PDB file of C-alpha atoms in Angstrom:
ATOM      1  CA  GLY A   1       0.006  -0.008  -0.001  1.00 63.00           C
ATOM      2  CA  ALA A   2       0.871   3.656  -0.110  1.00 70.00           C
ATOM      3  CA  VAL A   3       3.510   4.857   2.291  1.00 86.00           C
ATOM      4  CA  VAL A   4       3.597   8.056   4.327  1.00 91.00           C
ATOM      5  CA  SER A   5       6.792   8.881   6.112  1.00 93.00           C
ATOM      6  CA  GLN A   6       6.921  11.143   9.113  1.00 94.00           C
ATOM      7  CA  HIS A   7      10.071  12.597  10.604  1.00 95.00           C
ATOM      8  CA  PRO A   8      11.298  12.798  13.275  1.00 95.00           C
ATOM      9  CA  SER A   9       9.608   9.981  15.128  1.00 92.00           C
ATOM     10  CA  ARG A  10      10.647  11.399  18.480  1.00 94.00           C
ATOM     11  CA  VAL A  11      11.863  14.853  19.403  1.00 96.00           C
ATOM     12  CA  ILE A  12      12.707  16.472  22.718  1.00 96.00           C
ATOM     13  CA  CYS A  13      13.125  20.214  22.876  1.00 95.00           C
ATOM     14  CA  LYS A  14      13.397  23.029  25.408  1.00 96.00           C
ATOM     15  CA  SER A  15      10.500  25.285  26.165  1.00 97.00           C
ATOM     16  CA  GLY A  16      10.435  28.292  23.895  1.00 96.00           C
ATOM     17  CA  THR A  17      12.045  26.620  20.894  1.00 97.00           C
ATOM     18  CA  SER A  18      10.349  25.704  17.614  1.00 97.00           C
ATOM     19  CA  VAL A  19      10.101  22.208  16.193  1.00 97.00           C
ATOM     20  CA  LYS A  20       9.369  21.141  12.619  1.00 97.00           C
ATOM     21  CA  ILE A  21       7.779  17.829  11.753  1.00 97.00           C
ATOM     22  CA  GLU A  22       7.781  16.595   8.197  1.00 97.00           C
ATOM     23  CA  CYS A  23       5.207  14.393   6.468  1.00 95.00           C
ATOM     24  CA  ARG A  24       6.018  12.873   3.065  1.00 95.00           C
ATOM     25  CA  SER A  25       4.025  10.708   0.761  1.00 92.00           C
ATOM     26  CA  LEU A  26       6.642   8.389  -0.688  1.00 90.00           C
ATOM     27  CA  ASP A  27       4.903   6.757  -3.622  1.00 84.00           C
ATOM     28  CA  PHE A  28       1.906   8.897  -4.470  1.00 85.00           C
ATOM     29  CA  GLN A  29       0.986  12.514  -4.829  1.00 86.00           C
ATOM     30  CA  ALA A  30      -1.086  14.024  -2.006  1.00 87.00           C
ATOM     31  CA  THR A  31      -2.970  17.203  -2.729  1.00 84.00           C
ATOM     32  CA  THR A  32      -4.434  17.035   0.731  1.00 87.00           C
ATOM     33  CA  MET A  33      -2.767  16.090   3.986  1.00 91.00           C
ATOM     34  CA  PHE A  34      -4.179  16.162   7.479  1.00 92.00           C
ATOM     35  CA  TRP A  35      -2.512  16.768  10.795  1.00 96.00           C
ATOM     36  CA  TYR A  36      -3.833  15.113  13.941  1.00 94.00           C
ATOM     37  CA  ARG A  37      -2.895  15.393  17.584  1.00 95.00           C
ATOM     38  CA  GLN A  38      -3.315  12.578  20.001  1.00 90.00           C
ATOM     39  CA  PHE A  39      -3.097  12.919  23.788  1.00 85.00           C
ATOM     40  CA  PRO A  40      -2.269   9.827  25.858  1.00 81.00           C
ATOM     41  CA  LYS A  41      -5.045   7.245  25.788  1.00 79.00           C
ATOM     42  CA  GLN A  42      -7.267   9.490  23.751  1.00 84.00           C
ATOM     43  CA  SER A  43      -8.458   9.637  20.189  1.00 87.00           C
ATOM     44  CA  LEU A  44      -7.051  11.607  17.314  1.00 89.00           C
ATOM     45  CA  MET A  45      -8.057  15.202  17.122  1.00 92.00           C
ATOM     46  CA  LEU A  46      -7.998  16.762  13.706  1.00 92.00           C
ATOM     47  CA  MET A  47      -5.894  19.957  13.853  1.00 95.00           C
ATOM     48  CA  ALA A  48      -5.890  21.148  10.275  1.00 94.00           C
ATOM     49  CA  THR A  49      -6.228  20.271   6.639  1.00 92.00           C
ATOM     50  CA  SER A  50      -3.171  21.046   4.535  1.00 90.00           C
ATOM     51  CA  ASN A  51      -3.745  21.790   0.884  1.00 86.00           C
ATOM     52  CA  GLU A  52      -0.937  21.891  -1.614  1.00 86.00           C
ATOM     53  CA  GLY A  53      -0.211  25.413  -2.734  1.00 84.00           C
ATOM     54  CA  SER A  54      -2.725  27.141  -0.455  1.00 86.00           C
ATOM     55  CA  LYS A  55      -3.243  27.977   3.170  1.00 90.00           C
ATOM     56  CA  ALA A  56      -4.145  25.323   5.625  1.00 92.00           C
ATOM     57  CA  THR A  57      -7.610  25.134   7.087  1.00 92.00           C
ATOM     58  CA  TYR A  58      -7.549  24.933  10.840  1.00 95.00           C
ATOM     59  CA  GLU A  59     -10.116  23.326  13.077  1.00 93.00           C
ATOM     60  CA  GLN A  60     -11.855  25.410  15.692  1.00 93.00           C
ATOM     61  CA  GLY A  61      -9.684  25.993  18.703  1.00 94.00           C
ATOM     62  CA  VAL A  62      -6.414  25.281  16.989  1.00 95.00           C
ATOM     63  CA  GLU A  63      -4.006  28.244  17.067  1.00 94.00           C
ATOM     64  CA  LYS A  64      -2.765  28.797  13.560  1.00 94.00           C
ATOM     65  CA  ASP A  65       0.140  30.958  14.777  1.00 95.00           C
ATOM     66  CA  LYS A  66       1.226  28.209  17.127  1.00 96.00           C
ATOM     67  CA  PHE A  67       0.962  25.386  14.664  1.00 97.00           C
ATOM     68  CA  LEU A  68       2.317  26.522  11.295  1.00 96.00           C
ATOM     69  CA  ILE A  69       1.516  24.291   8.391  1.00 95.00           C
ATOM     70  CA  ASN A  70       3.144  24.389   5.003  1.00 92.00           C
ATOM     71  CA  HIS A  71       2.340  22.190   2.018  1.00 90.00           C
ATOM     72  CA  ALA A  72       4.780  23.352  -0.599  1.00 84.00           C
ATOM     73  CA  SER A  73       4.711  20.281  -2.836  1.00 89.00           C
ATOM     74  CA  LEU A  74       2.536  17.344  -3.658  1.00 88.00           C
ATOM     75  CA  THR A  75       4.585  15.051  -1.491  1.00 91.00           C
ATOM     76  CA  LEU A  76       5.508  17.141   1.527  1.00 94.00           C
ATOM     77  CA  SER A  77       3.699  18.917   4.304  1.00 94.00           C
ATOM     78  CA  THR A  78       5.353  20.343   7.416  1.00 96.00           C
ATOM     79  CA  LEU A  79       4.026  21.192  10.840  1.00 97.00           C
ATOM     80  CA  THR A  80       6.033  23.671  12.906  1.00 97.00           C
ATOM     81  CA  VAL A  81       5.217  23.976  16.597  1.00 97.00           C
ATOM     82  CA  THR A  82       6.386  27.478  17.415  1.00 97.00           C
ATOM     83  CA  SER A  83       7.574  28.603  20.825  1.00 96.00           C
ATOM     84  CA  ALA A  84       6.803  25.190  22.218  1.00 96.00           C
ATOM     85  CA  HIS A  85       5.604  24.755  25.774  1.00 96.00           C
ATOM     86  CA  PRO A  86       5.229  21.602  27.903  1.00 95.00           C
ATOM     87  CA  GLU A  87       1.455  21.517  27.150  1.00 94.00           C
ATOM     88  CA  ASP A  88       2.336  21.088  23.467  1.00 95.00           C
ATOM     89  CA  SER A  89       3.872  17.713  24.308  1.00 95.00           C
ATOM     90  CA  SER A  90       1.844  15.180  22.391  1.00 94.00           C
ATOM     91  CA  PHE A  91       1.810  12.573  19.622  1.00 93.00           C
ATOM     92  CA  TYR A  92       1.368  14.272  16.248  1.00 95.00           C
ATOM     93  CA  ILE A  93       0.207  12.198  13.308  1.00 93.00           C
ATOM     94  CA  CYS A  94      -0.086  13.175   9.687  1.00 94.00           C
ATOM     95  CA  SER A  95      -2.089  11.536   6.988  1.00 91.00           C
ATOM     96  CA  ALA A  96      -2.264  11.955   3.242  1.00 89.00           C
ATOM     97  CA  ARG A  97      -5.028  11.347   0.771  1.00 81.00           C
ATOM     98  CA  ASP A  98      -4.099   9.808  -2.534  1.00 75.00           C
ATOM     99  CA  THR A  99      -5.133  11.473  -5.724  1.00 64.00           C
ATOM    100  CA  LEU A 100      -7.215   8.511  -6.815  1.00 62.00           C
ATOM    101  CA  ASN A 101     -10.009  10.178  -4.959  1.00 56.00           C
ATOM    102  CA  THR A 102     -10.954   7.208  -2.839  1.00 62.00           C
ATOM    103  CA  GLY A 103     -10.942   9.189   0.348  1.00 60.00           C
ATOM    104  CA  GLU A 104      -8.712   6.694   2.021  1.00 70.00           C
ATOM    105  CA  LEU A 105      -6.100   8.143   4.300  1.00 78.00           C
ATOM    106  CA  PHE A 106      -2.609   6.790   4.651  1.00 85.00           C
ATOM    107  CA  PHE A 107      -0.974   7.562   7.964  1.00 87.00           C
ATOM    108  CA  GLY A 108       2.497   8.347   9.031  1.00 89.00           C
ATOM    109  CA  GLU A 109       3.861   6.580  12.035  1.00 87.00           C
ATOM    110  CA  GLY A 110       3.604   9.661  14.195  1.00 91.00           C
ATOM    111  CA  SER A 111       5.963  11.995  15.953  1.00 94.00           C
ATOM    112  CA  ARG A 112       6.180  12.145  19.681  1.00 93.00           C
ATOM    113  CA  LEU A 113       7.059  15.627  20.873  1.00 95.00           C
ATOM    114  CA  THR A 114       8.283  16.196  24.399  1.00 95.00           C
ATOM    115  CA  VAL A 115       8.799  19.789  25.523  1.00 96.00           C
ATOM    116  CA  LEU A 116      10.873  20.214  28.649  1.00 95.00           C
TER     117      LEU A 116
ATOM    118  CA  ALA B   1     -20.731  17.857   9.665  1.00 75.00           C
ATOM    119  CA  GLN B   2     -20.106  14.280  10.583  1.00 81.00           C
ATOM    120  CA  SER B   3     -19.628  12.592  13.926  1.00 88.00           C
ATOM    121  CA  VAL B   4     -18.727   9.148  15.104  1.00 93.00           C
ATOM    122  CA  THR B   5     -19.470   7.313  18.364  1.00 95.00           C
ATOM    123  CA  GLN B   6     -17.733   4.236  19.631  1.00 95.00           C
ATOM    124  CA  LEU B   7     -20.054   2.848  22.218  1.00 91.00           C
ATOM    125  CA  ASP B   8     -17.538   0.922  24.288  1.00 94.00           C
ATOM    126  CA  SER B   9     -14.370   2.409  25.721  1.00 94.00           C
ATOM    127  CA  GLN B  10     -13.004  -0.974  26.750  1.00 95.00           C
ATOM    128  CA  VAL B  11     -13.857  -4.513  25.703  1.00 97.00           C
ATOM    129  CA  PRO B  12     -12.245  -7.358  27.641  1.00 97.00           C
ATOM    130  CA  VAL B  13     -12.568 -10.769  26.019  1.00 97.00           C
ATOM    131  CA  PHE B  14     -11.010 -14.177  26.378  1.00 97.00           C
ATOM    132  CA  GLU B  15      -8.701 -15.608  23.731  1.00 97.00           C
ATOM    133  CA  GLU B  16     -10.503 -17.480  20.934  1.00 97.00           C
ATOM    134  CA  ALA B  17     -13.818 -15.829  21.789  1.00 98.00           C
ATOM    135  CA  PRO B  18     -15.708 -13.715  19.263  1.00 98.00           C
ATOM    136  CA  VAL B  19     -15.736  -9.938  19.620  1.00 98.00           C
ATOM    137  CA  GLU B  20     -17.764  -7.045  18.288  1.00 97.00           C
ATOM    138  CA  LEU B  21     -16.644  -3.404  18.564  1.00 98.00           C
ATOM    139  CA  ARG B  22     -19.478  -1.002  17.941  1.00 97.00           C
ATOM    140  CA  CYS B  23     -19.425   2.167  15.894  1.00 97.00           C
ATOM    141  CA  ASN B  24     -22.245   4.532  15.019  1.00 96.00           C
ATOM    142  CA  TYR B  25     -21.975   7.628  12.874  1.00 94.00           C
ATOM    143  CA  SER B  26     -23.971  10.539  11.707  1.00 91.00           C
ATOM    144  CA  SER B  27     -23.425  12.677   8.622  1.00 85.00           C
ATOM    145  CA  SER B  28     -25.359  14.969   6.347  1.00 79.00           C
ATOM    146  CA  VAL B  29     -23.392  13.861   3.319  1.00 80.00           C
ATOM    147  CA  SER B  30     -22.125  10.555   1.893  1.00 80.00           C
ATOM    148  CA  VAL B  31     -19.264   9.091   3.849  1.00 84.00           C
ATOM    149  CA  TYR B  32     -16.586   6.511   3.723  1.00 88.00           C
ATOM    150  CA  LEU B  33     -16.042   4.354   6.814  1.00 92.00           C
ATOM    151  CA  PHE B  34     -12.852   2.977   8.233  1.00 92.00           C
ATOM    152  CA  TRP B  35     -11.502   0.943  11.100  1.00 95.00           C
ATOM    153  CA  TYR B  36      -7.938   1.499  12.225  1.00 93.00           C
ATOM    154  CA  VAL B  37      -5.842  -0.300  14.838  1.00 94.00           C
ATOM    155  CA  GLN B  38      -3.132   1.330  16.984  1.00 91.00           C
ATOM    156  CA  TYR B  39      -0.607  -0.619  18.955  1.00 89.00           C
ATOM    157  CA  PRO B  40       1.174   1.150  21.834  1.00 82.00           C
ATOM    158  CA  ASN B  41       3.432   4.002  20.788  1.00 76.00           C
ATOM    159  CA  GLN B  42       2.814   3.342  17.136  1.00 80.00           C
ATOM    160  CA  GLY B  43       0.887   4.999  14.325  1.00 80.00           C
ATOM    161  CA  LEU B  44      -2.385   3.775  12.830  1.00 85.00           C
ATOM    162  CA  GLN B  45      -2.852   0.760  10.617  1.00 87.00           C
ATOM    163  CA  LEU B  46      -5.884   0.405   8.391  1.00 88.00           C
ATOM    164  CA  LEU B  47      -7.912  -2.757   9.153  1.00 94.00           C
ATOM    165  CA  LEU B  48     -10.656  -2.277   6.592  1.00 93.00           C
ATOM    166  CA  LYS B  49     -12.692   0.300   4.792  1.00 91.00           C
ATOM    167  CA  TYR B  50     -16.128   0.735   3.271  1.00 91.00           C
ATOM    168  CA  LEU B  51     -16.243   3.009   0.221  1.00 86.00           C
ATOM    169  CA  SER B  52     -19.195   1.564  -1.712  1.00 85.00           C
ATOM    170  CA  GLY B  53     -20.629  -1.742  -2.922  1.00 87.00           C
ATOM    171  CA  SER B  54     -21.007  -4.780  -0.672  1.00 89.00           C
ATOM    172  CA  THR B  55     -21.961  -3.813   2.843  1.00 91.00           C
ATOM    173  CA  LEU B  56     -19.882  -6.670   4.381  1.00 95.00           C
ATOM    174  CA  VAL B  57     -16.248  -5.703   4.307  1.00 95.00           C
ATOM    175  CA  LYS B  58     -13.383  -8.034   5.076  1.00 96.00           C
ATOM    176  CA  GLY B  59     -10.083  -6.687   6.315  1.00 95.00           C
ATOM    177  CA  ILE B  60      -6.752  -7.858   7.559  1.00 93.00           C
ATOM    178  CA  ASN B  61      -6.096 -10.146  10.516  1.00 93.00           C
ATOM    179  CA  GLY B  62      -9.490 -11.839  10.172  1.00 96.00           C
ATOM    180  CA  PHE B  63     -11.572  -8.757  10.920  1.00 97.00           C
ATOM    181  CA  GLU B  64     -14.738  -7.831   9.122  1.00 97.00           C
ATOM    182  CA  ALA B  65     -17.327  -5.077   9.408  1.00 97.00           C
ATOM    183  CA  GLU B  66     -20.810  -4.541   8.147  1.00 95.00           C
ATOM    184  CA  PHE B  67     -22.116  -1.166   6.952  1.00 94.00           C
ATOM    185  CA  ASN B  68     -25.736  -0.723   8.011  1.00 94.00           C
ATOM    186  CA  LYS B  69     -27.109   2.432   6.452  1.00 90.00           C
ATOM    187  CA  SER B  70     -30.461   2.362   8.173  1.00 91.00           C
ATOM    188  CA  GLN B  71     -28.875   2.029  11.606  1.00 93.00           C
ATOM    189  CA  THR B  72     -25.896   4.230  10.666  1.00 93.00           C
ATOM    190  CA  SER B  73     -23.570   1.652  12.072  1.00 95.00           C
ATOM    191  CA  PHE B  74     -20.290   0.038  11.073  1.00 97.00           C
ATOM    192  CA  HIS B  75     -19.526  -2.550  13.710  1.00 97.00           C
ATOM    193  CA  LEU B  76     -16.231  -4.458  13.668  1.00 98.00           C
ATOM    194  CA  ARG B  77     -16.223  -8.193  14.319  1.00 98.00           C
ATOM    195  CA  LYS B  78     -13.796 -11.041  14.621  1.00 98.00           C
ATOM    196  CA  PRO B  79     -14.928 -14.643  15.190  1.00 97.00           C
ATOM    197  CA  SER B  80     -11.912 -15.683  17.284  1.00 97.00           C
ATOM    198  CA  VAL B  81      -9.478 -13.247  18.829  1.00 97.00           C
ATOM    199  CA  HIS B  82      -5.851 -13.693  19.738  1.00 96.00           C
ATOM    200  CA  ILE B  83      -3.681 -12.171  22.470  1.00 96.00           C
ATOM    201  CA  SER B  84      -1.966 -10.181  19.695  1.00 94.00           C
ATOM    202  CA  ASP B  85      -5.220  -8.405  18.893  1.00 96.00           C
ATOM    203  CA  THR B  86      -4.904  -6.446  22.135  1.00 96.00           C
ATOM    204  CA  ALA B  87      -4.770  -2.828  20.930  1.00 96.00           C
ATOM    205  CA  GLU B  88      -6.763   0.358  20.507  1.00 95.00           C
ATOM    206  CA  TYR B  89      -9.309   0.345  17.682  1.00 97.00           C
ATOM    207  CA  PHE B  90     -10.609   3.522  16.075  1.00 95.00           C
ATOM    208  CA  CYS B  91     -13.626   3.906  13.879  1.00 96.00           C
ATOM    209  CA  ALA B  92     -13.377   6.787  11.414  1.00 92.00           C
ATOM    210  CA  VAL B  93     -15.773   8.607   9.148  1.00 90.00           C
ATOM    211  CA  GLY B  94     -14.643  10.510   6.113  1.00 84.00           C
ATOM    212  CA  ARG B  95     -16.590  12.724   3.805  1.00 78.00           C
ATOM    213  CA  SER B  96     -16.757  11.229   0.324  1.00 72.00           C
ATOM    214  CA  THR B  97     -16.693  14.717  -1.222  1.00 69.00           C
ATOM    215  CA  GLY B  98     -15.381  18.166  -0.490  1.00 64.00           C
ATOM    216  CA  GLY B  99     -11.965  17.627   1.011  1.00 64.00           C
ATOM    217  CA  PHE B 100     -12.444  14.180   2.482  1.00 71.00           C
ATOM    218  CA  LYS B 101     -12.197  15.427   6.046  1.00 80.00           C
ATOM    219  CA  THR B 102     -11.997  12.420   8.337  1.00 84.00           C
ATOM    220  CA  ILE B 103     -12.768  12.314  12.016  1.00 87.00           C
ATOM    221  CA  PHE B 104     -12.220   9.595  14.544  1.00 91.00           C
ATOM    222  CA  GLY B 105     -14.204   8.035  17.278  1.00 93.00           C
ATOM    223  CA  ALA B 106     -12.908   8.001  20.843  1.00 93.00           C
ATOM    224  CA  GLY B 107     -11.472   4.544  20.418  1.00 94.00           C
ATOM    225  CA  THR B 108     -12.153   1.099  21.963  1.00 96.00           C
ATOM    226  CA  ARG B 109      -9.481  -0.650  23.901  1.00 96.00           C
ATOM    227  CA  LEU B 110      -9.681  -4.350  23.116  1.00 97.00           C
ATOM    228  CA  PHE B 111      -8.017  -6.462  25.800  1.00 96.00           C
ATOM    229  CA  VAL B 112      -7.633 -10.131  25.069  1.00 97.00           C
ATOM    230  CA  LYS B 113      -7.113 -12.355  28.062  1.00 96.00           C
ATOM    231  CA  ALA B 114      -5.557 -15.812  28.091  1.00 94.00           C
TER     232      ALA B 114
END
């Protein structure tokens, strides 16, 4: 099946720094990617929809200035957590929709962010 | 807007017993339905999906699900579970048009006991 690669898988940073997480579709083009956040023992919360070549669409309650999303190409979307704080510590998962228009999402393996 | 409800937060079951994990959804537009499994500290793996056609969908690891439009349900079943099936299971509902936004249920923790 289609492969989505997410990097880094784990990152630890100091409070106040910014962290960038990459999401790549390795064998298909993804015009749309999605970013989710998962707290321990909870479900996935959709943060934003990333559209290639245009601005991301954020879900209600998600700070767009805190979580910067860029989708510069058909195979890469990035999430930057700016001025990270301990409460931003979480598991971030990206997914990509293939251009075959099936609606199926292919998920990355997630990035665990720990802010000290 | 769509929503999805997983009726059971935890399901304990003995090994080799059958199991059903329940999922109900609501949506004002046509949807696709998915079940994903998540093992500890890992990403999500697709178990099965319903896009169209036959309402009985077979997936990996012996799982199957049935789409019931009148009851707006998509319950996941397995006739005989293994210890290795212990994991978190998520039902997801995705719009079939307009951006394919997909949302997830709260998850059901399947715990298989020896």
